[in-house]
Tab-separated table of C-alpha atoms in Angstrom:
chain	number	residue	atom	x	y	z
A	1	MET	CA	-293.867	-29.116	34.139
A	2	ALA	CA	-291.451	-31.203	33.205
A	3	SER	CA	-292.426	-33.948	35.338
A	4	SER	CA	-296.651	-33.143	34.991
A	5	LEU	CA	-296.071	-33.247	31.054
A	6	GLU	CA	-293.716	-36.962	31.453
A	7	GLU	CA	-296.178	-38.120	33.619
A	8	ASP	CA	-299.081	-37.446	31.862
A	9	LEU	CA	-297.191	-39.223	28.704
A	10	CYS	CA	-296.927	-42.781	30.444
A	11	CYS	CA	-298.112	-45.955	29.775
A	12	PRO	CA	-300.282	-47.132	32.390
A	13	VAL	CA	-299.748	-50.640	32.520
A	14	CYS	CA	-295.546	-50.192	32.290
A	15	THR	CA	-295.547	-47.112	32.978
A	16	ASP	CA	-292.421	-45.489	30.752
A	17	ILE	CA	-293.323	-43.394	27.682
A	18	TYR	CA	-295.465	-44.410	25.191
A	19	LYS	CA	-294.348	-46.640	22.216
A	20	ASP	CA	-297.159	-46.887	18.992
A	21	PRO	CA	-299.610	-45.696	22.098
A	22	VAL	CA	-303.482	-46.908	20.089
A	23	VAL	CA	-306.775	-45.446	21.999
A	24	LEU	CA	-310.165	-47.729	22.951
A	25	SER	CA	-313.535	-46.216	22.549
A	26	CYS	CA	-313.520	-45.232	26.414
A	27	ALA	CA	-310.469	-42.387	25.763
A	28	HIS	CA	-307.820	-44.774	27.819
A	29	SER	CA	-304.681	-44.641	26.121
A	30	PHE	CA	-301.753	-47.965	25.874
A	31	CYS	CA	-298.679	-49.132	24.517
A	32	LYS	CA	-299.556	-51.429	22.033
A	33	SER	CA	-298.306	-54.505	23.180
A	34	CYS	CA	-298.765	-53.713	26.782
A	35	LEU	CA	-302.707	-54.137	25.994
A	36	LYS	CA	-302.133	-57.385	23.708
A	37	LYS	CA	-300.098	-58.915	26.446
A	38	PHE	CA	-302.734	-57.839	29.090
A	39	TRP	CA	-305.845	-58.579	27.065
A	40	LYS	CA	-303.888	-62.283	26.302
A	41	THR	CA	-303.431	-62.661	30.120
A	42	LYS	CA	-307.296	-61.703	30.958
A	43	GLY	CA	-308.947	-63.197	28.724
A	44	SER	CA	-311.348	-60.672	28.068
A	45	ARG	CA	-310.637	-57.388	25.439
A	46	GLU	CA	-311.691	-55.261	28.748
A	47	CYS	CA	-310.169	-51.769	29.465
A	48	PRO	CA	-306.953	-51.690	31.668
A	49	VAL	CA	-307.561	-49.099	33.847
A	50	CYS	CA	-312.385	-48.640	33.530
A	51	ARG	CA	-312.672	-52.325	32.738
A	52	ARG	CA	-315.144	-51.241	30.169
A	53	ARG	CA	-314.911	-53.886	27.264
A	54	SER	CA	-313.186	-52.692	23.791
A	55	SER	CA	-315.615	-54.190	20.593
A	56	LYS	CA	-312.069	-53.889	18.892
A	57	ASP	CA	-310.098	-56.765	17.757
A	58	GLU	CA	-306.831	-53.984	16.550
A	59	PRO	CA	-307.756	-49.998	18.580
A	60	PRO	CA	-306.453	-47.536	16.227
A	61	LEU	CA	-303.355	-45.631	16.858
A	62	ASN	CA	-303.085	-42.286	18.602
A	63	LEU	CA	-301.280	-40.203	16.561
A	64	VAL	CA	-300.874	-37.049	17.907
A	65	LEU	CA	-299.734	-38.799	21.764
A	66	ARG	CA	-297.245	-40.501	19.721
A	67	ASN	CA	-296.046	-37.666	17.827
A	68	LEU	CA	-296.293	-35.818	21.849
A	69	CYS	CA	-293.855	-38.745	22.654
A	70	GLU	CA	-291.395	-38.744	20.170
A	71	THR	CA	-290.861	-34.748	20.646
A	72	PHE	CA	-290.108	-35.553	24.225
A	73	THR	CA	-288.308	-37.506	23.963
A	74	GLN	CA	-285.984	-35.734	21.233
A	75	LYS	CA	-285.777	-32.614	23.415
A	76	LYS	CA	-285.554	-34.648	26.552
A	77	GLY	CA	-282.116	-36.277	24.493
A	78	GLN	CA	-281.127	-32.992	24.589
A	79	ARG	CA	-282.014	-31.441	27.405
A	80	ALA	CA	-279.498	-34.215	28.874
A	81	ALA	CA	-276.163	-32.279	26.981
A	82	VAL	CA	-275.700	-29.487	29.478
A	83	CYS	CA	-272.386	-28.542	31.611
A	84	SER	CA	-271.700	-31.114	34.076
A	85	ARG	CA	-269.864	-27.616	35.952
A	86	HIS	CA	-272.642	-24.961	35.140
A	87	GLY	CA	-275.006	-26.550	33.717
A	88	ASP	CA	-275.335	-24.567	30.762
A	89	PRO	CA	-275.975	-26.632	27.243
A	90	LEU	CA	-273.002	-27.676	26.014
A	91	ARG	CA	-272.985	-25.485	22.664
A	92	LEU	CA	-268.456	-25.344	22.023
A	93	PHE	CA	-266.437	-27.720	21.577
A	94	CYS	CA	-262.422	-27.156	23.110
A	95	HIS	CA	-260.083	-27.765	20.204
A	96	ASP	CA	-257.369	-27.899	23.027
A	97	ASP	CA	-258.920	-30.226	25.120
A	98	GLN	CA	-260.469	-31.488	22.668
A	99	GLU	CA	-263.525	-31.970	24.701
A	100	LEU	CA	-267.537	-30.148	24.774
A	101	VAL	CA	-267.860	-27.092	26.524
A	102	CYS	CA	-270.555	-24.386	28.004
A	103	TYR	CA	-270.298	-20.326	27.512
A	104	SER	CA	-269.260	-20.803	30.644
A	105	CYS	CA	-266.618	-23.109	30.341
A	106	ARG	CA	-264.921	-20.479	27.889
A	107	ASP	CA	-264.914	-17.613	30.133
A	108	SER	CA	-262.959	-19.773	32.563
A	109	LYS	CA	-259.365	-20.147	34.135
A	110	LEU	CA	-259.948	-23.746	32.725
A	111	HIS	CA	-260.394	-22.624	29.023
A	112	LYS	CA	-259.774	-19.324	28.033
A	113	ASN	CA	-257.497	-18.047	25.350
A	114	HIS	CA	-258.695	-22.057	23.853
A	115	ASP	CA	-259.372	-22.420	20.397
A	116	CYS	CA	-263.413	-23.420	20.146
A	117	SER	CA	-266.129	-23.545	17.968
A	118	PRO	CA	-269.343	-24.913	17.178
A	119	ILE	CA	-270.417	-27.880	17.900
A	120	ASP	CA	-271.681	-28.098	14.899
A	121	GLU	CA	-269.172	-26.787	12.853
A	122	ALA	CA	-266.195	-28.940	15.124
A	123	ALA	CA	-267.905	-32.339	14.484
A	124	ALA	CA	-268.119	-31.434	10.556
A	125	ASP	CA	-264.696	-30.637	10.745
A	126	ARG	CA	-263.744	-34.395	12.837
A	127	LYS	CA	-266.683	-36.189	9.897
A	128	GLU	CA	-264.518	-34.803	7.543
A	129	GLU	CA	-261.145	-35.956	8.340
A	130	LEU	CA	-262.737	-39.251	9.468
A	131	GLN	CA	-264.395	-39.626	6.024
A	132	ILE	CA	-260.922	-38.530	4.357
A	133	LYS	CA	-259.740	-41.992	6.298
A	134	LEU	CA	-262.713	-43.601	6.358
A	135	GLU	CA	-262.237	-43.535	1.557
A	136	PRO	CA	-258.515	-45.675	1.629
A	137	LEU	CA	-260.376	-47.975	4.071
A	138	GLN	CA	-263.171	-48.234	1.587
A	139	LYS	CA	-260.848	-48.652	-1.220
A	140	LYS	CA	-259.497	-51.376	1.296
A	141	LEU	CA	-261.943	-53.100	1.802
A	142	LYS	CA	-263.211	-53.914	-1.487
A	143	ALA	CA	-260.001	-54.767	-2.776
A	144	PHE	CA	-260.135	-56.763	-0.015
A	145	GLU	CA	-264.223	-58.589	-0.951
A	146	GLU	CA	-262.790	-58.258	-4.765
A	147	ALA	CA	-259.596	-60.748	-3.343
A	148	LYS	CA	-262.089	-62.500	-1.437
A	149	LEU	CA	-264.144	-63.299	-5.170
A	150	THR	CA	-260.909	-64.421	-6.602
A	151	CYS	CA	-260.284	-66.673	-3.829
A	152	ASP	CA	-263.641	-68.257	-3.408
A	153	LYS	CA	-263.523	-68.816	-7.954
A	154	THR	CA	-260.269	-69.880	-7.024
A	155	ALA	CA	-260.465	-72.875	-4.685
A	156	GLN	CA	-264.028	-73.795	-7.092
A	157	HIS	CA	-260.935	-74.270	-10.007
A	158	ILE	CA	-259.102	-76.170	-7.671
A	159	GLN	CA	-261.620	-78.994	-7.301
A	160	THR	CA	-262.661	-78.563	-11.387
A	161	GLN	CA	-258.997	-78.769	-11.344
A	162	VAL	CA	-259.291	-81.925	-9.875
A	163	GLN	CA	-261.895	-83.872	-10.887
A	164	HIS	CA	-260.489	-83.090	-14.557
A	165	THR	CA	-256.722	-83.935	-13.479
A	166	GLU	CA	-258.346	-87.533	-11.142
A	167	LYS	CA	-259.829	-88.280	-14.995
A	168	GLN	CA	-257.422	-88.264	-16.692
A	169	ILE	CA	-255.076	-90.145	-14.187
A	170	ARG	CA	-257.504	-92.727	-13.929
A	171	GLU	CA	-257.746	-92.728	-18.123
A	172	GLU	CA	-254.237	-93.225	-19.034
A	173	PHE	CA	-254.064	-95.747	-16.107
A	174	GLU	CA	-256.181	-97.497	-17.643
A	175	LYS	CA	-254.232	-97.206	-20.664
A	176	LEU	CA	-251.565	-98.735	-18.578
A	177	HIS	CA	-253.218	-101.413	-17.081
A	178	GLN	CA	-254.589	-102.865	-20.591
A	179	PHE	CA	-251.413	-102.089	-22.534
A	180	LEU	CA	-250.176	-104.797	-18.680
A	181	ARG	CA	-253.244	-106.865	-19.555
A	182	ASP	CA	-253.047	-107.650	-22.929
A	183	GLU	CA	-249.412	-108.702	-22.403
A	184	GLU	CA	-250.076	-110.795	-19.623
A	185	VAL	CA	-252.456	-112.580	-22.491
A	186	VAL	CA	-249.775	-112.817	-25.192
A	187	ILE	CA	-247.338	-114.323	-22.643
A	188	LEU	CA	-249.680	-116.909	-20.872
A	189	ALA	CA	-250.065	-117.911	-24.849
A	190	ALA	CA	-246.439	-117.909	-25.660
A	191	LEU	CA	-246.244	-120.314	-22.710
A	192	TRP	CA	-249.568	-122.168	-22.621
A	193	GLU	CA	-248.437	-122.718	-27.207
A	194	GLU	CA	-245.292	-124.035	-25.532
A	195	GLU	CA	-247.046	-126.494	-23.239
A	196	GLU	CA	-249.113	-127.666	-26.274
A	197	GLN	CA	-246.296	-128.519	-28.434
A	198	LYS	CA	-243.386	-130.133	-25.846
A	199	SER	CA	-247.270	-131.832	-24.375
A	200	GLN	CA	-248.027	-133.480	-28.413
A	201	MET	CA	-244.052	-134.062	-28.949
A	202	MET	CA	-243.443	-136.349	-25.094
A	203	LYS	CA	-247.070	-138.025	-26.466
A	204	GLU	CA	-246.386	-138.915	-29.547
A	205	LYS	CA	-242.844	-139.978	-28.016
A	206	ILE	CA	-244.691	-142.021	-25.323
A	207	GLU	CA	-246.496	-143.898	-27.621
A	208	LYS	CA	-243.888	-144.986	-30.271
A	209	MET	CA	-242.297	-146.356	-27.326
A	210	SER	CA	-245.310	-148.135	-26.201
A	211	ARG	CA	-245.199	-149.656	-29.917
A	212	GLU	CA	-241.182	-150.906	-29.574
A	213	ILE	CA	-242.009	-152.146	-25.890
A	214	SER	CA	-244.839	-153.830	-27.019
A	215	SER	CA	-243.053	-156.137	-29.699
A	216	LEU	CA	-239.980	-156.341	-28.065
A	217	SER	CA	-242.672	-158.141	-25.431
A	218	ASP	CA	-244.086	-160.777	-28.184
A	219	THR	CA	-240.283	-161.088	-29.179
A	220	ILE	CA	-239.123	-162.348	-25.681
A	221	ARG	CA	-242.504	-164.912	-25.402
A	222	THR	CA	-241.816	-165.981	-29.061
A	223	ILE	CA	-238.507	-167.033	-27.359
A	224	GLU	CA	-239.110	-168.110	-23.786
A	225	GLU	CA	-241.465	-170.752	-25.679
A	226	GLN	CA	-238.946	-171.844	-27.795
A	227	MET	CA	-236.576	-172.682	-25.098
A	228	GLY	CA	-239.429	-174.039	-22.663
A	229	ALA	CA	-239.425	-176.674	-25.591
A	230	ASP	CA	-237.884	-179.982	-24.951
A	231	ASP	CA	-233.993	-180.576	-26.998
A	232	VAL	CA	-235.414	-182.910	-29.083
A	233	THR	CA	-238.365	-180.795	-30.545
A	234	PHE	CA	-236.160	-177.672	-30.087
A	235	LEU	CA	-233.662	-178.979	-32.150
A	236	GLN	CA	-236.164	-180.831	-34.691
A	237	VAL	CA	-238.090	-177.528	-35.716
A	238	ARG	CA	-234.628	-176.088	-36.010
A	239	THR	CA	-237.329	-172.325	-35.792
A	240	TYR	CA	-234.141	-171.282	-33.651
A	241	GLN	CA	-231.724	-171.450	-37.108
A	242	VAL	CA	-235.072	-169.512	-38.598
A	243	PHE	CA	-234.817	-166.994	-34.839
A	244	LEU	CA	-231.706	-165.685	-35.223
A	245	ARG	CA	-231.250	-164.954	-38.489
A	246	SER	CA	-234.371	-162.759	-37.890
A	247	GLU	CA	-234.167	-159.125	-37.503
A	248	SER	CA	-235.111	-159.698	-34.002
A	249	ALA	CA	-232.496	-161.957	-32.564
A	250	GLN	CA	-230.028	-159.365	-34.011
A	251	CYS	CA	-231.522	-156.211	-32.054
A	252	THR	CA	-230.803	-153.931	-34.441
A	253	LEU	CA	-233.928	-151.575	-32.371
A	254	GLN	CA	-232.174	-148.696	-30.543
A	255	ASP	CA	-231.467	-147.821	-27.587
A	256	PRO	CA	-234.536	-145.569	-26.463
A	257	GLU	CA	-233.463	-141.545	-26.432
A	258	ARG	CA	-233.499	-139.012	-23.504
A	259	LEU	CA	-235.192	-136.005	-25.645
A	260	SER	CA	-233.397	-132.968	-25.135
A	261	GLY	CA	-235.669	-129.333	-24.746
A	262	ALA	CA	-238.404	-131.456	-23.291
A	263	LEU	CA	-239.180	-129.258	-20.330
A	264	ILE	CA	-240.509	-126.012	-20.497
A	265	ASN	CA	-238.637	-122.428	-21.264
A	266	VAL	CA	-239.374	-121.462	-17.490
A	267	ALA	CA	-236.535	-118.777	-18.419
A	268	LYS	CA	-237.848	-117.814	-21.468
A	269	HIS	CA	-241.306	-117.061	-19.814
A	270	LEU	CA	-239.561	-115.495	-16.497
A	271	GLY	CA	-236.309	-114.282	-17.223
A	272	ASN	CA	-236.190	-110.206	-17.202
A	273	LEU	CA	-239.737	-110.575	-17.626
A	274	LYS	CA	-240.961	-107.037	-15.739
A	275	PHE	CA	-237.819	-105.159	-18.000
A	276	ARG	CA	-238.836	-106.850	-21.597
A	277	VAL	CA	-242.518	-105.458	-20.564
A	278	TRP	CA	-241.584	-102.519	-19.769
A	279	GLU	CA	-238.907	-102.511	-22.968
A	280	LYS	CA	-242.207	-102.943	-24.998
A	281	MET	CA	-243.984	-99.993	-23.490
A	282	GLN	CA	-242.187	-97.568	-25.496
A	283	GLU	CA	-244.231	-98.406	-28.267
A	284	ILE	CA	-247.307	-96.364	-26.377
A	285	VAL	CA	-245.727	-94.270	-24.050
A	286	GLN	CA	-244.226	-90.857	-25.693
A	287	TYR	CA	-242.374	-87.967	-23.752
A	288	THR	CA	-242.547	-84.516	-24.638
A	289	PRO	CA	-239.405	-82.089	-23.853
A	290	VAL	CA	-242.016	-79.222	-22.824
A	291	THR	CA	-245.214	-79.670	-21.086
A	292	LEU	CA	-248.011	-76.603	-20.857
A	293	ASP	CA	-248.930	-75.002	-17.983
A	294	PRO	CA	-252.652	-74.588	-18.116
A	295	ASN	CA	-252.167	-72.116	-14.566
A	296	THR	CA	-250.588	-69.564	-17.321
A	297	ALA	CA	-252.488	-69.797	-20.052
A	298	HIS	CA	-254.007	-66.712	-21.193
A	299	PRO	CA	-257.022	-66.925	-20.851
A	300	ARG	CA	-258.372	-67.351	-24.333
A	301	LEU	CA	-256.179	-70.124	-24.884
A	302	ILE	CA	-257.336	-74.313	-25.327
A	303	LEU	CA	-254.788	-76.791	-23.951
A	304	SER	CA	-255.231	-80.142	-25.442
A	305	GLU	CA	-255.958	-83.377	-22.245
A	306	ASP	CA	-252.401	-84.310	-22.521
A	307	LEU	CA	-250.629	-80.661	-22.629
A	308	THR	CA	-249.134	-80.984	-25.660
A	309	SER	CA	-250.665	-78.555	-28.097
A	310	VAL	CA	-252.200	-75.028	-27.573
A	311	ARG	CA	-254.241	-72.594	-29.903
A	312	ARG	CA	-256.050	-69.639	-29.969
A	313	GLY	CA	-260.226	-70.101	-28.506
A	314	ASP	CA	-262.887	-67.486	-29.795
A	315	GLU	CA	-263.938	-66.682	-26.421
A	316	TRP	CA	-262.846	-66.352	-22.935
A	317	GLN	CA	-262.852	-68.547	-20.596
A	318	GLN	CA	-264.054	-68.242	-16.350
A	319	LEU	CA	-260.592	-68.923	-15.542
A	320	PRO	CA	-258.915	-67.142	-11.920
A	321	ASP	CA	-256.698	-64.425	-12.371
A	322	ASN	CA	-253.995	-65.648	-10.736
A	323	PRO	CA	-250.526	-64.091	-10.653
A	324	GLU	CA	-248.787	-66.908	-13.066
A	325	ARG	CA	-251.779	-66.217	-15.816
A	326	PHE	CA	-250.846	-64.568	-18.782
A	327	ASP	CA	-254.107	-61.414	-19.029
A	328	LYS	CA	-253.016	-59.449	-22.240
A	329	TYR	CA	-250.871	-61.162	-24.423
A	330	VAL	CA	-252.616	-64.354	-25.998
A	331	SER	CA	-249.673	-66.596	-24.032
A	332	VAL	CA	-248.725	-69.508	-22.162
A	333	LEU	CA	-245.747	-70.956	-20.890
A	334	GLY	CA	-244.342	-74.879	-19.921
A	335	SER	CA	-244.141	-75.503	-16.756
A	336	GLU	CA	-240.234	-76.749	-16.345
A	337	GLY	CA	-238.085	-73.728	-16.128
A	338	PHE	CA	-234.309	-74.110	-16.648
A	339	ASN	CA	-231.678	-71.819	-14.924
A	340	SER	CA	-229.092	-74.287	-16.308
A	341	GLY	CA	-227.173	-77.029	-18.800
A	342	THR	CA	-228.918	-77.182	-22.056
A	343	HIS	CA	-232.402	-78.102	-24.000
A	344	CYS	CA	-234.045	-79.307	-26.379
A	345	TRP	CA	-237.609	-79.592	-28.292
A	346	ASP	CA	-239.315	-79.464	-31.504
A	347	VAL	CA	-242.886	-77.283	-31.971
A	348	GLU	CA	-244.666	-77.644	-35.090
A	349	VAL	CA	-246.089	-74.874	-35.929
A	350	GLY	CA	-248.714	-75.956	-39.320
A	351	GLU	CA	-250.435	-73.615	-41.204
A	352	ASN	CA	-250.267	-70.926	-38.272
A	353	THR	CA	-250.259	-67.883	-39.968
A	354	LEU	CA	-249.062	-66.440	-36.090
A	355	TRP	CA	-247.232	-67.440	-33.685
A	356	ASN	CA	-243.841	-66.289	-31.202
A	357	VAL	CA	-241.380	-69.743	-29.955
A	358	GLY	CA	-238.863	-69.562	-27.277
A	359	VAL	CA	-238.402	-69.248	-23.761
A	360	MET	CA	-238.668	-65.995	-20.899
A	361	THR	CA	-237.639	-65.219	-17.630
A	362	GLU	CA	-239.025	-66.201	-14.665
A	363	SER	CA	-239.138	-62.073	-12.698
A	364	LEU	CA	-240.685	-60.650	-16.390
A	365	GLN	CA	-244.926	-59.265	-15.438
A	366	ARG	CA	-247.232	-61.490	-16.811
A	367	LYS	CA	-249.799	-58.635	-16.050
A	368	GLY	CA	-250.530	-55.963	-18.951
A	369	GLU	CA	-248.070	-54.791	-21.159
A	370	TYR	CA	-244.063	-56.568	-20.911
A	371	GLY	CA	-243.567	-56.467	-24.915
A	372	ASP	CA	-240.135	-53.723	-24.732
A	373	VAL	CA	-238.749	-55.466	-21.210
A	374	SER	CA	-235.660	-57.533	-21.165
A	375	GLY	CA	-236.139	-60.918	-20.153
A	376	GLU	CA	-238.781	-62.850	-23.609
A	377	LEU	CA	-236.374	-64.046	-26.301
A	378	TYR	CA	-238.191	-65.446	-29.453
A	379	MET	CA	-238.854	-66.331	-33.035
A	380	TYR	CA	-241.950	-65.457	-34.720
A	381	TYR	CA	-244.189	-65.440	-37.581
A	382	ASN	CA	-246.802	-62.298	-38.636
A	383	ASP	CA	-247.989	-61.572	-42.239
A	384	GLY	CA	-246.136	-63.903	-43.851
A	385	LYS	CA	-242.461	-62.726	-42.237
A	386	TYR	CA	-240.344	-64.559	-39.799
A	387	GLY	CA	-238.020	-62.384	-37.332
A	388	ALA	CA	-236.775	-62.910	-34.080
A	389	HIS	CA	-236.405	-60.659	-31.358
A	390	ALA	CA	-235.026	-60.007	-27.743
A	391	PRO	CA	-236.326	-56.382	-26.537
A	392	PRO	CA	-235.683	-54.463	-25.918
A	393	GLN	CA	-233.268	-54.880	-29.407
A	394	PRO	CA	-234.883	-54.107	-32.280
A	395	PRO	CA	-236.750	-57.003	-34.500
A	396	THR	CA	-235.006	-59.023	-36.622
A	397	LEU	CA	-235.810	-59.851	-39.851
A	398	LEU	CA	-235.777	-63.510	-41.266
A	399	THR	CA	-235.078	-65.303	-44.648
A	400	VAL	CA	-236.659	-68.086	-45.285
A	401	LYS	CA	-236.842	-69.754	-47.842
A	402	GLN	CA	-239.922	-72.529	-47.826
A	403	LYS	CA	-243.029	-71.835	-45.842
A	404	LEU	CA	-241.203	-73.530	-41.976
A	405	GLN	CA	-243.522	-76.335	-40.553
A	406	ARG	CA	-241.592	-77.461	-37.604
A	407	ILE	CA	-239.331	-75.032	-35.114
A	408	ARG	CA	-236.533	-76.529	-33.044
A	409	VAL	CA	-235.379	-74.205	-30.260
A	410	GLN	CA	-231.842	-75.078	-28.635
A	411	LEU	CA	-231.381	-73.599	-24.779
A	412	ASP	CA	-228.072	-72.789	-23.572
A	413	TRP	CA	-228.234	-71.250	-20.464
A	414	ASP	CA	-224.611	-70.674	-19.412
A	415	ARG	CA	-224.290	-69.522	-21.982
A	416	GLY	CA	-226.479	-67.255	-22.886
A	417	GLU	CA	-228.054	-68.719	-26.698
A	418	LEU	CA	-231.571	-69.620	-27.981
A	419	SER	CA	-230.918	-70.640	-31.599
A	420	PHE	CA	-233.918	-71.715	-34.112
A	421	SER	CA	-233.393	-73.943	-36.680
A	422	ASP	CA	-235.462	-76.004	-39.258
A	423	PRO	CA	-235.157	-79.759	-38.112
A	424	ASP	CA	-236.911	-80.502	-41.586
A	425	SER	CA	-234.153	-79.013	-43.358
A	426	ASN	CA	-231.299	-79.206	-40.749
A	427	THR	CA	-231.064	-75.533	-41.712
A	428	HIS	CA	-229.854	-73.095	-38.522
A	429	LEU	CA	-232.551	-69.630	-39.033
A	430	HIS	CA	-231.293	-67.663	-35.749
A	431	THR	CA	-229.401	-67.573	-33.056
A	432	LEU	CA	-230.845	-64.915	-30.030
A	433	THR	CA	-227.308	-63.930	-27.030
A	434	HIS	CA	-228.535	-63.306	-23.142
A	435	THR	CA	-226.891	-63.036	-20.294
A	436	PHE	CA	-229.365	-65.570	-18.456
A	437	THR	CA	-228.972	-64.163	-14.463
A	438	GLU	CA	-231.902	-66.589	-13.984
A	439	ARG	CA	-234.925	-69.555	-14.294
A	440	VAL	CA	-236.379	-69.030	-18.150
A	441	PHE	CA	-239.386	-71.048	-18.956
A	442	PRO	CA	-239.974	-72.469	-22.677
A	443	TYR	CA	-242.563	-69.742	-24.232
A	444	PHE	CA	-246.021	-70.090	-27.150
A	445	ASN	CA	-248.437	-67.431	-28.802
A	446	THR	CA	-250.270	-68.468	-30.905
A	447	GLY	CA	-253.032	-67.888	-33.506
A	448	ALA	CA	-256.786	-70.484	-34.316
A	449	CYS	CA	-254.387	-73.186	-35.361
A	450	PRO	CA	-252.331	-75.126	-32.603
A	451	LEU	CA	-248.878	-75.196	-32.354
A	452	ARG	CA	-247.553	-79.437	-30.797
A	453	MET	CA	-245.192	-79.944	-28.805
A	454	LEU	CA	-243.122	-82.752	-30.015
A	455	ALA	CA	-242.400	-85.765	-28.166
A	456	VAL	CA	-239.038	-87.681	-28.424
A	457	LYS	CA	-238.249	-91.314	-28.893
A	458	ALA	CA	-237.975	-92.803	-26.021
A	459	SER	CA	-234.851	-95.461	-25.393
A	460	VAL	CA	-233.909	-98.224	-22.792
A	461	ARG	CA	-230.594	-98.363	-22.641
A	462	VAL	CA	-228.304	-101.458	-20.424
A	463	GLU	CA	-225.005	-100.396	-18.588
A	464	GLN	CA	-223.351	-103.142	-17.084
A	465	HIS	CA	-221.174	-102.545	-14.625
A	466	SER	CA	-217.434	-103.115	-13.817
């Protein structure tokens, strides 16, 4: 019976169960794709069975036949799940042997006294177990997707950083190039000025000597003419006596001078040329003891192009949430940390109404809350009050006579001291103590007005080696 039904549900063209069957006006049915292929090959719209021509290019679907085919296919799949030993439907799941069994298997010696349950219950239990294991995997997948998104944003930000930094580097080098070009013009101008002066001096000297040579030549020619006359004429005219008493005959003209310093002072122009230019370069070059690290800055902070000042903006910037970056406190660190020695830097706080200035240990977390954890030492100004704080100790209020414009921070890592003073009045304000065991970084927190790192005067020193 089943075999006969399956034959009735097979397409005459592909001899397989109908897929999307269509019916022709002659009542014969075919798979839609089989009929299209047959028509294309044949070149005419005729029935593959009775050869009757179809008047429709798109025959209607045989919905009844399609439903029958789908039902038959489903039942056929269900009938396939039978026990290979007994030929009975598999209705149970043996938990001991972890396999599907029929009722005959359950009652046989092979599975007797085993823990068996209906398939739907066993499947539901297994699905629940998988769901429990699936949830952490789904969470991990979400975490990886978020991490990848962060990586994608970081990769884009890297390109932005490179482009911006390259632009800044080129601008800074252009300033240096322009300085060198200007210095080249100045030094060459000095060379050309000396050349003009000494060439003019030599020109005047040559002209004077040419006049003296001409005068001497005229005198010599006159004497030679007189000496060429006969003796009587020479003595009668007595011109020789006049000449002997003359200035020319006395040879009072001085011998030609050899000019000293007439040549170009090459050593003056070339001597230590690079060093002299480098020394003069101090006029345009500044050294700032602390440079801010933009990779640690809270997204609301705006850093200057040269990374020496910072202020709080109104909106958050789109920046990668990298581990080094503050995400709660509006803070930023210096780019260079210290794990030994003494260090000093001045900070201009100006008219800021809110600021923290100090140091933070390298291991102190920068995400979320860290206000009461050891590792942060700073002086602060808030609500018109000055104080110093080194958690977990309570803050210390400070008495300041006049509003501070600048703060000097002095770190003695080895002695474990962080001192604050007013460089304008040279007044010590407070010293915090802490046993440092790791690298610390300059730390800053600010309001709307900028905090600015002050440059120090750089100098060039020449040392003589014995």
